[in-house]
Amino acid sequence: MSKFGVELEVHIASLRRYARALLRNRTDAEDLVQEALTRAVARADTFKAGTNLRAWLFTILHNVHVNQVRSKAARPDEVDVDSVESKLVTPARQEERVELREMMRALDELPEEQRKVLLLVALEGLKYEEVAEMLGVPIGTVMSRLSRAREAVRAKLANEGSVTLRRVK
């Protein structure tokens, strides 16, 4: 091994430490050091004897790193579309929207007393006693209105449910 190679070998450990600290990834750091050493050996004839070899090597490492960062910024990571397709595709929600619209229409057609009770019990999760107290009616009235409201909504949705949508892919 030449004198240059022996002197170069002395600085490899410090180049690795710096690269690991810079990149925070062992594999990428090893690749960076490898590329810097390859360039240093290829350009050994440009090194001026008697100057600071360590500083020259760190300059090469730094320049290689800057070039890699610029290259990555100019050319973002390529991703295989097939591997992320499931994340990019949003399932169709037309049927859900139609069902929601039908439900809202059925609720709008209920008498106000029934709609209030149904919304307070089914949507807000209140107990029958709480709804009765809130509306100032007996608990039996709450239960009766709720039962009629549920039956009316079921009937309305069953009638509109006869229309089926054709799925197009």
Tab-separated table of C-alpha atoms in Angstrom:
chain	number	residue	atom	x	y	z
A	1	MET	CA	0.000	0.000	0.000
A	2	SER	CA	1.281	3.471	-0.854
A	3	LYS	CA	2.160	6.101	1.705
A	4	PHE	CA	-0.982	8.007	0.681
A	5	GLY	CA	-3.127	4.911	1.351
A	6	VAL	CA	-1.613	4.414	4.805
A	7	GLU	CA	-2.215	8.074	5.730
A	8	LEU	CA	-5.743	7.863	4.330
A	9	GLU	CA	-6.540	4.774	6.421
A	10	VAL	CA	-5.767	6.660	9.642
A	11	HIS	CA	-8.681	9.065	9.031
A	12	ILE	CA	-11.388	6.546	8.061
A	13	ALA	CA	-12.733	6.175	11.623
A	14	SER	CA	-13.178	9.936	12.078
A	15	LEU	CA	-14.850	10.190	8.649
A	16	ARG	CA	-17.294	7.452	9.680
A	17	ARG	CA	-18.079	9.164	12.996
A	18	TYR	CA	-18.749	12.469	11.259
A	19	ALA	CA	-20.884	10.832	8.561
A	20	ARG	CA	-22.970	8.943	11.159
A	21	ALA	CA	-23.534	12.127	13.134
A	22	LEU	CA	-24.415	13.973	9.942
A	23	LEU	CA	-26.837	11.406	8.531
A	24	ARG	CA	-28.063	9.580	11.654
A	25	ASN	CA	-28.177	6.396	9.619
A	26	ARG	CA	-25.348	3.873	9.698
A	27	THR	CA	-25.898	2.465	6.209
A	28	ASP	CA	-26.172	5.870	4.555
A	29	ALA	CA	-23.103	7.033	6.490
A	30	GLU	CA	-21.077	4.036	5.267
A	31	ASP	CA	-22.158	4.780	1.693
A	32	LEU	CA	-21.153	8.426	2.079
A	33	VAL	CA	-17.711	7.528	3.451
A	34	GLN	CA	-17.233	4.950	0.696
A	35	GLU	CA	-18.062	7.516	-1.981
A	36	ALA	CA	-15.795	10.131	-0.391
A	37	LEU	CA	-12.883	7.674	-0.149
A	38	THR	CA	-13.415	6.562	-3.740
A	39	ARG	CA	-13.189	10.166	-4.889
A	40	ALA	CA	-10.148	10.827	-2.687
A	41	VAL	CA	-8.272	7.842	-4.125
A	42	ALA	CA	-9.298	8.756	-7.680
A	43	ARG	CA	-8.026	12.315	-7.155
A	44	ALA	CA	-4.986	11.492	-5.037
A	45	ASP	CA	-2.819	13.274	-7.580
A	46	THR	CA	-4.559	16.586	-6.738
A	47	PHE	CA	-3.646	16.353	-3.052
A	48	LYS	CA	-0.707	18.593	-2.213
A	49	ALA	CA	1.835	16.812	-0.019
A	50	GLY	CA	2.538	18.609	3.238
A	51	THR	CA	-1.029	19.977	3.566
A	52	ASN	CA	-3.707	18.736	5.947
A	53	LEU	CA	-4.954	15.381	4.580
A	54	ARG	CA	-7.703	15.178	7.206
A	55	ALA	CA	-9.163	18.552	6.201
A	56	TRP	CA	-8.957	17.552	2.520
A	57	LEU	CA	-10.849	14.282	3.208
A	58	PHE	CA	-13.508	16.046	5.279
A	59	THR	CA	-13.954	18.601	2.491
A	60	ILE	CA	-14.507	15.797	-0.002
A	61	LEU	CA	-16.963	14.083	2.367
A	62	HIS	CA	-18.820	17.349	2.883
A	63	ASN	CA	-19.015	18.055	-0.849
A	64	VAL	CA	-20.256	14.525	-1.600
A	65	HIS	CA	-22.914	14.946	1.072
A	66	VAL	CA	-24.048	18.315	-0.311
A	67	ASN	CA	-24.250	16.837	-3.815
A	68	GLN	CA	-26.373	13.941	-2.548
A	69	VAL	CA	-28.739	16.269	-0.690
A	70	ARG	CA	-29.143	18.461	-3.772
A	71	SER	CA	-29.703	15.436	-5.962
A	72	LYS	CA	-32.427	14.103	-3.647
A	73	ALA	CA	-34.113	17.511	-3.480
A	74	ALA	CA	-34.127	17.821	-7.259
A	75	ARG	CA	-35.350	14.247	-7.719
A	76	PRO	CA	-37.725	13.171	-4.940
A	77	ASP	CA	-37.957	9.529	-3.987
A	78	GLU	CA	-39.705	7.457	-6.593
A	79	VAL	CA	-42.503	5.287	-5.297
A	80	ASP	CA	-44.038	2.350	-7.101
A	81	VAL	CA	-47.681	3.273	-7.630
A	82	ASP	CA	-48.800	-0.329	-7.154
A	83	SER	CA	-47.341	-0.400	-3.642
A	84	VAL	CA	-49.301	2.675	-2.494
A	85	GLU	CA	-52.413	2.373	-4.637
A	86	SER	CA	-54.560	1.182	-1.746
A	87	LYS	CA	-53.635	4.344	0.175
A	88	LEU	CA	-54.425	6.601	-2.762
A	89	VAL	CA	-57.812	5.141	-3.611
A	90	THR	CA	-60.806	6.388	-1.677
A	91	PRO	CA	-63.773	4.049	-1.573
A	92	ALA	CA	-66.918	5.295	-3.258
A	93	ARG	CA	-69.345	6.906	-0.856
A	94	GLN	CA	-72.288	7.634	-3.113
A	95	GLU	CA	-74.398	4.898	-1.561
A	96	GLU	CA	-73.686	6.181	1.936
A	97	ARG	CA	-74.641	9.700	0.895
A	98	VAL	CA	-77.883	8.489	-0.678
A	99	GLU	CA	-78.731	6.529	2.477
A	100	LEU	CA	-77.949	9.547	4.637
A	101	ARG	CA	-80.112	11.781	2.452
A	102	GLU	CA	-82.977	9.278	2.658
A	103	MET	CA	-82.599	9.137	6.441
A	104	MET	CA	-82.642	12.939	6.688
A	105	ARG	CA	-85.722	13.089	4.464
A	106	ALA	CA	-87.468	10.496	6.635
A	107	LEU	CA	-86.587	12.479	9.780
A	108	ASP	CA	-87.824	15.720	8.212
A	109	GLU	CA	-91.206	14.123	7.472
A	110	LEU	CA	-91.760	13.127	11.110
A	111	PRO	CA	-94.010	15.253	13.300
A	112	GLU	CA	-91.913	17.616	15.425
A	113	GLU	CA	-92.691	15.848	18.734
A	114	GLN	CA	-91.542	12.482	17.360
A	115	ARG	CA	-88.449	13.966	15.678
A	116	LYS	CA	-87.327	15.641	18.919
A	117	VAL	CA	-87.669	12.431	20.927
A	118	LEU	CA	-85.935	10.312	18.281
A	119	LEU	CA	-83.004	12.730	17.968
A	120	LEU	CA	-82.561	13.089	21.718
A	121	VAL	CA	-82.606	9.337	22.344
A	122	ALA	CA	-80.931	7.960	19.211
A	123	LEU	CA	-78.510	10.749	18.343
A	124	GLU	CA	-77.741	12.353	21.700
A	125	GLY	CA	-77.952	9.112	23.693
A	126	LEU	CA	-80.160	10.538	26.432
A	127	LYS	CA	-82.176	8.247	28.704
A	128	TYR	CA	-85.972	8.200	28.449
A	129	GLU	CA	-86.257	9.841	31.872
A	130	GLU	CA	-83.966	12.697	30.812
A	131	VAL	CA	-85.925	13.274	27.612
A	132	ALA	CA	-89.239	13.203	29.517
A	133	GLU	CA	-87.938	15.775	31.991
A	134	MET	CA	-86.494	17.922	29.240
A	135	LEU	CA	-89.692	17.994	27.192
A	136	GLY	CA	-91.988	18.133	30.207
A	137	VAL	CA	-93.975	15.002	29.268
A	138	PRO	CA	-94.509	11.640	30.991
A	139	ILE	CA	-92.011	8.838	30.271
A	140	GLY	CA	-94.776	6.786	28.623
A	141	THR	CA	-95.302	9.595	26.095
A	142	VAL	CA	-91.563	9.600	25.291
A	143	MET	CA	-91.644	5.841	24.738
A	144	SER	CA	-94.754	6.091	22.575
A	145	ARG	CA	-93.390	8.937	20.427
A	146	LEU	CA	-90.069	7.136	20.049
A	147	SER	CA	-91.755	3.922	18.966
A	148	ARG	CA	-93.926	5.736	16.394
A	149	ALA	CA	-90.934	7.702	15.118
A	150	ARG	CA	-88.783	4.593	14.665
A	151	GLU	CA	-91.602	2.764	12.889
A	152	ALA	CA	-92.258	5.717	10.554
A	153	VAL	CA	-88.551	6.011	9.663
A	154	ARG	CA	-88.287	2.235	9.086
A	155	ALA	CA	-91.350	2.297	6.812
A	156	LYS	CA	-90.103	5.290	4.866
A	157	LEU	CA	-86.653	3.744	4.356
A	158	ALA	CA	-88.162	0.378	3.377
A	159	ASN	CA	-90.266	2.063	0.675
A	160	GLU	CA	-87.327	4.040	-0.684
A	161	GLY	CA	-85.054	1.028	-0.360
A	162	SER	CA	-86.812	-0.642	-3.278
A	163	VAL	CA	-84.803	1.560	-5.630
A	164	THR	CA	-81.377	-0.007	-5.974
A	165	LEU	CA	-78.357	1.685	-7.416
A	166	ARG	CA	-76.315	0.062	-10.090
A	167	ARG	CA	-72.632	-0.173	-9.182
A	168	VAL	CA	-70.317	1.078	-11.928
A	169	LYS	CA	-66.611	0.307	-11.709
